[in-house]
Amino acid sequence: CFGKKAFIESQPAGSVIMLENTRFHKEETSEDGAERDKLAKELATYGEIFVNDAFGTAHRDHASTASIAKFLPVSVGGFLMEKEVQYLEPIVANPVKPLVAIIGGAKVSSKIAVLESLLKNASALVIGGGMAYTFLKAMGHTVGKSLVEDDQIETAKSILAAAKKLGAEIILPLDHVCSDKFDAAAAAKAIDSLDIP
């Protein structure tokens, strides 16, 4: 729908128009802020108010989540985001212990601040998803061809050391289901060990 401003403006009041997925545009996730801003400026021409209700992606510095807010007069969080904050704020501001936090995702790099913040208050952190393999590798385990951020190994080590110092337990996967290639049709194999060949 990009470049279709005239079409959008021709629609009757109350119409709903869905734009294509912004992930199809390289500018959405570009490292170049000027490129992100270019897409964000175009997106901003389609409205007057920006409402971000995607809590799970709000931390991303993308054109459609962060940059766009610079180009509209009103940018707010939606009701779902408000609800998430209402549930999380007491845990961060005044935690009741014992507190166990579960965090996952592919990358340690996008969760460093969250991990460090949770570590201050949590009795235990359960780390799952792809990021667990960066921690397992930092602990000296073999992780096969699992997703690992090698540039975050030292960060993982410092988080592990901080947890030990604070008396917080870091809980990682004890076993795995693997395959020899990243393919839905690949045969799965259970690995009953911390280490993956």
Short mmCIF file of C-alpha atoms in Angstrom, two decimals:
data_model
loop_
_atom_site.label_atom_id
_atom_site.label_comp_id
_atom_site.label_asym_id
_atom_site.label_seq_id
_atom_site.Cartn_x
_atom_site.Cartn_y
_atom_site.Cartn_z
CA CYS A 1 0.00 0.00 0.00
CA PHE A 2 3.07 2.27 0.17
CA GLY A 3 2.80 5.20 -2.23
CA LYS A 4 -1.00 4.87 -2.24
CA LYS A 5 -1.83 7.96 -0.16
CA ALA A 6 -4.42 9.17 -2.71
CA PHE A 7 -6.20 5.81 -2.48
CA ILE A 8 -6.23 5.95 1.30
CA GLU A 9 -7.55 9.52 1.35
CA SER A 10 -10.35 8.57 -1.09
CA GLN A 11 -11.84 6.02 1.32
CA PRO A 12 -14.99 6.94 3.28
CA ALA A 13 -14.69 7.92 6.95
CA GLY A 14 -14.56 4.88 9.21
CA SER A 15 -12.77 2.69 6.67
CA VAL A 16 -10.07 0.32 7.81
CA ILE A 17 -7.03 -0.03 5.57
CA MET A 18 -4.34 -2.60 6.25
CA LEU A 19 -0.87 -1.91 4.95
CA GLU A 20 1.41 -4.72 3.85
CA ASN A 21 3.84 -6.18 6.37
CA THR A 22 6.62 -3.64 6.92
CA ARG A 23 9.14 -6.49 7.20
CA PHE A 24 9.10 -6.68 3.40
CA HIS A 25 10.93 -3.33 3.33
CA LYS A 26 14.65 -3.36 4.10
CA GLU A 27 14.32 0.11 5.65
CA GLU A 28 12.16 -1.34 8.47
CA THR A 29 15.13 -2.95 10.20
CA SER A 30 18.00 -1.04 8.59
CA GLU A 31 21.01 -0.19 10.73
CA ASP A 32 21.01 3.17 8.94
CA GLY A 33 18.78 5.57 10.90
CA ALA A 34 18.21 7.73 7.82
CA GLU A 35 16.84 4.73 5.92
CA ARG A 36 14.53 3.83 8.85
CA ASP A 37 13.39 7.45 9.07
CA LYS A 38 12.56 7.50 5.34
CA LEU A 39 10.11 4.63 5.74
CA ALA A 40 8.82 6.00 9.05
CA LYS A 41 8.09 9.40 7.46
CA GLU A 42 6.08 7.72 4.71
CA LEU A 43 4.14 5.64 7.22
CA ALA A 44 3.46 8.78 9.25
CA THR A 45 1.72 10.41 6.26
CA TYR A 46 -1.06 7.81 6.54
CA GLY A 47 -2.31 8.97 9.93
CA GLU A 48 -2.32 11.56 12.66
CA ILE A 49 -1.91 9.36 15.74
CA PHE A 50 0.47 6.45 16.29
CA VAL A 51 -0.67 3.76 18.73
CA ASN A 52 1.81 1.00 19.51
CA ASP A 53 0.04 -1.93 21.12
CA ALA A 54 2.68 -4.55 20.40
CA PHE A 55 4.45 -4.90 23.75
CA GLY A 56 6.59 -7.78 22.49
CA THR A 57 8.15 -5.67 19.72
CA ALA A 58 8.08 -2.22 21.34
CA HIS A 59 11.76 -2.48 22.28
CA ARG A 60 12.85 -2.81 18.65
CA ASP A 61 14.37 0.23 16.97
CA HIS A 62 12.45 -0.28 13.75
CA ALA A 63 10.79 2.20 11.41
CA SER A 64 7.26 1.08 12.35
CA THR A 65 7.81 0.84 16.11
CA ALA A 66 10.21 3.59 17.14
CA SER A 67 11.13 5.90 14.26
CA ILE A 68 7.52 6.61 13.28
CA ALA A 69 6.84 8.17 16.69
CA LYS A 70 9.20 11.03 15.80
CA PHE A 71 7.05 12.04 12.83
CA LEU A 72 3.54 12.15 14.28
CA PRO A 73 2.22 14.75 16.74
CA VAL A 74 0.66 12.09 18.99
CA SER A 75 2.29 8.73 19.79
CA VAL A 76 0.93 6.54 22.58
CA GLY A 77 0.86 3.01 23.91
CA GLY A 78 -2.37 1.06 23.43
CA PHE A 79 -4.60 -0.69 25.96
CA LEU A 80 -2.74 -4.01 25.70
CA MET A 81 0.58 -2.29 26.36
CA GLU A 82 -0.98 -0.43 29.28
CA LYS A 83 -2.15 -3.76 30.71
CA GLU A 84 1.32 -5.29 30.32
CA VAL A 85 2.88 -2.34 32.14
CA GLN A 86 0.29 -2.59 34.94
CA TYR A 87 1.25 -6.22 35.50
CA LEU A 88 5.00 -5.73 35.18
CA GLU A 89 5.49 -2.45 37.05
CA PRO A 90 4.86 -3.88 40.57
CA ILE A 91 7.27 -6.74 39.84
CA VAL A 92 10.00 -4.29 38.89
CA ALA A 93 9.20 -1.51 41.39
CA ASN A 94 8.30 -3.56 44.47
CA PRO A 95 8.90 -7.27 43.89
CA VAL A 96 7.57 -9.92 46.24
CA LYS A 97 10.06 -12.74 46.70
CA PRO A 98 10.52 -15.44 45.78
CA LEU A 99 10.25 -14.15 42.23
CA VAL A 100 10.97 -16.36 39.23
CA ALA A 101 11.25 -14.64 35.86
CA ILE A 102 10.97 -16.57 32.60
CA ILE A 103 12.59 -15.01 29.56
CA GLY A 104 13.14 -16.31 26.06
CA GLY A 105 13.83 -15.21 22.56
CA ALA A 106 16.55 -15.65 20.03
CA LYS A 107 19.04 -12.98 21.03
CA VAL A 108 20.80 -12.08 24.25
CA SER A 109 21.79 -8.75 22.69
CA SER A 110 18.18 -7.54 22.54
CA LYS A 111 17.48 -8.61 26.14
CA ILE A 112 20.59 -7.47 28.04
CA ALA A 113 18.83 -4.60 29.83
CA VAL A 114 15.84 -6.81 30.69
CA LEU A 115 18.08 -9.59 32.03
CA GLU A 116 20.12 -7.17 34.13
CA SER A 117 16.99 -5.49 35.48
CA LEU A 118 15.26 -8.78 36.34
CA LEU A 119 18.42 -10.10 37.95
CA LYS A 120 18.28 -7.34 40.58
CA ASN A 121 14.95 -8.66 41.91
CA ALA A 122 14.55 -12.27 40.82
CA SER A 123 15.31 -15.32 42.91
CA ALA A 124 15.70 -17.25 39.68
CA LEU A 125 15.79 -16.59 35.94
CA VAL A 126 14.55 -19.30 33.59
CA ILE A 127 16.20 -18.68 30.21
CA GLY A 128 14.81 -20.45 27.18
CA GLY A 129 14.69 -20.04 23.43
CA GLY A 130 17.72 -19.48 21.25
CA MET A 131 19.38 -17.23 23.83
CA ALA A 132 19.84 -20.21 26.14
CA TYR A 133 22.53 -21.57 23.81
CA THR A 134 24.66 -18.45 24.17
CA PHE A 135 24.55 -19.02 27.95
CA LEU A 136 25.28 -22.74 27.65
CA LYS A 137 28.25 -22.03 25.37
CA ALA A 138 29.47 -19.37 27.83
CA MET A 139 29.42 -22.10 30.50
CA GLY A 140 31.63 -24.33 28.32
CA HIS A 141 28.96 -26.66 26.92
CA THR A 142 28.88 -27.76 23.29
CA VAL A 143 25.81 -26.52 21.45
CA GLY A 144 26.22 -28.04 17.98
CA LYS A 145 24.95 -25.66 15.31
CA SER A 146 22.41 -24.04 17.63
CA LEU A 147 21.80 -20.31 17.42
CA VAL A 148 24.55 -18.56 19.40
CA GLU A 149 25.59 -14.92 19.55
CA ASP A 150 29.34 -15.36 19.83
CA ASP A 151 29.79 -11.62 20.39
CA GLN A 152 27.60 -11.94 23.53
CA ILE A 153 29.51 -14.78 25.23
CA GLU A 154 31.28 -12.35 27.57
CA THR A 155 27.96 -10.63 28.35
CA ALA A 156 26.44 -14.01 29.20
CA LYS A 157 29.42 -14.80 31.44
CA SER A 158 29.03 -11.48 33.28
CA ILE A 159 25.28 -12.10 33.77
CA LEU A 160 26.05 -15.58 35.12
CA ALA A 161 28.67 -14.11 37.48
CA ALA A 162 26.29 -11.37 38.64
CA ALA A 163 23.58 -13.97 39.32
CA LYS A 164 25.98 -16.03 41.41
CA LYS A 165 27.00 -12.94 43.38
CA LEU A 166 23.35 -12.00 44.00
CA GLY A 167 22.36 -15.56 44.90
CA ALA A 168 19.96 -15.80 41.97
CA GLU A 169 19.66 -19.08 40.13
CA ILE A 170 19.97 -19.19 36.34
CA ILE A 171 17.94 -22.09 34.97
CA LEU A 172 18.80 -23.31 31.45
CA PRO A 173 17.61 -26.29 29.39
CA LEU A 174 18.88 -29.65 30.62
CA ASP A 175 18.10 -31.55 27.43
CA HIS A 176 17.26 -30.73 23.83
CA VAL A 177 15.40 -31.84 20.74
CA CYS A 178 17.67 -31.41 17.73
CA SER A 179 17.98 -32.24 14.06
CA ASP A 180 20.83 -32.27 11.58
CA LYS A 181 19.38 -29.36 9.59
CA PHE A 182 16.95 -26.46 9.97
CA ASP A 183 14.02 -27.95 8.09
CA ALA A 184 10.48 -28.86 9.18
CA ALA A 185 10.89 -32.27 7.51
CA ALA A 186 14.17 -33.06 9.32
CA ALA A 187 14.09 -35.98 11.76
CA ALA A 188 14.09 -34.92 15.40
CA LYS A 189 16.52 -36.44 17.87
CA ALA A 190 16.31 -36.17 21.64
CA ILE A 191 19.58 -35.26 23.38
CA ASP A 192 19.40 -36.25 27.04
CA SER A 193 22.35 -34.08 28.02
CA LEU A 194 23.37 -30.46 28.42
CA ASP A 195 25.82 -30.89 25.56
CA ILE A 196 24.78 -31.11 21.91
CA PRO A 197 27.14 -32.92 19.55
#
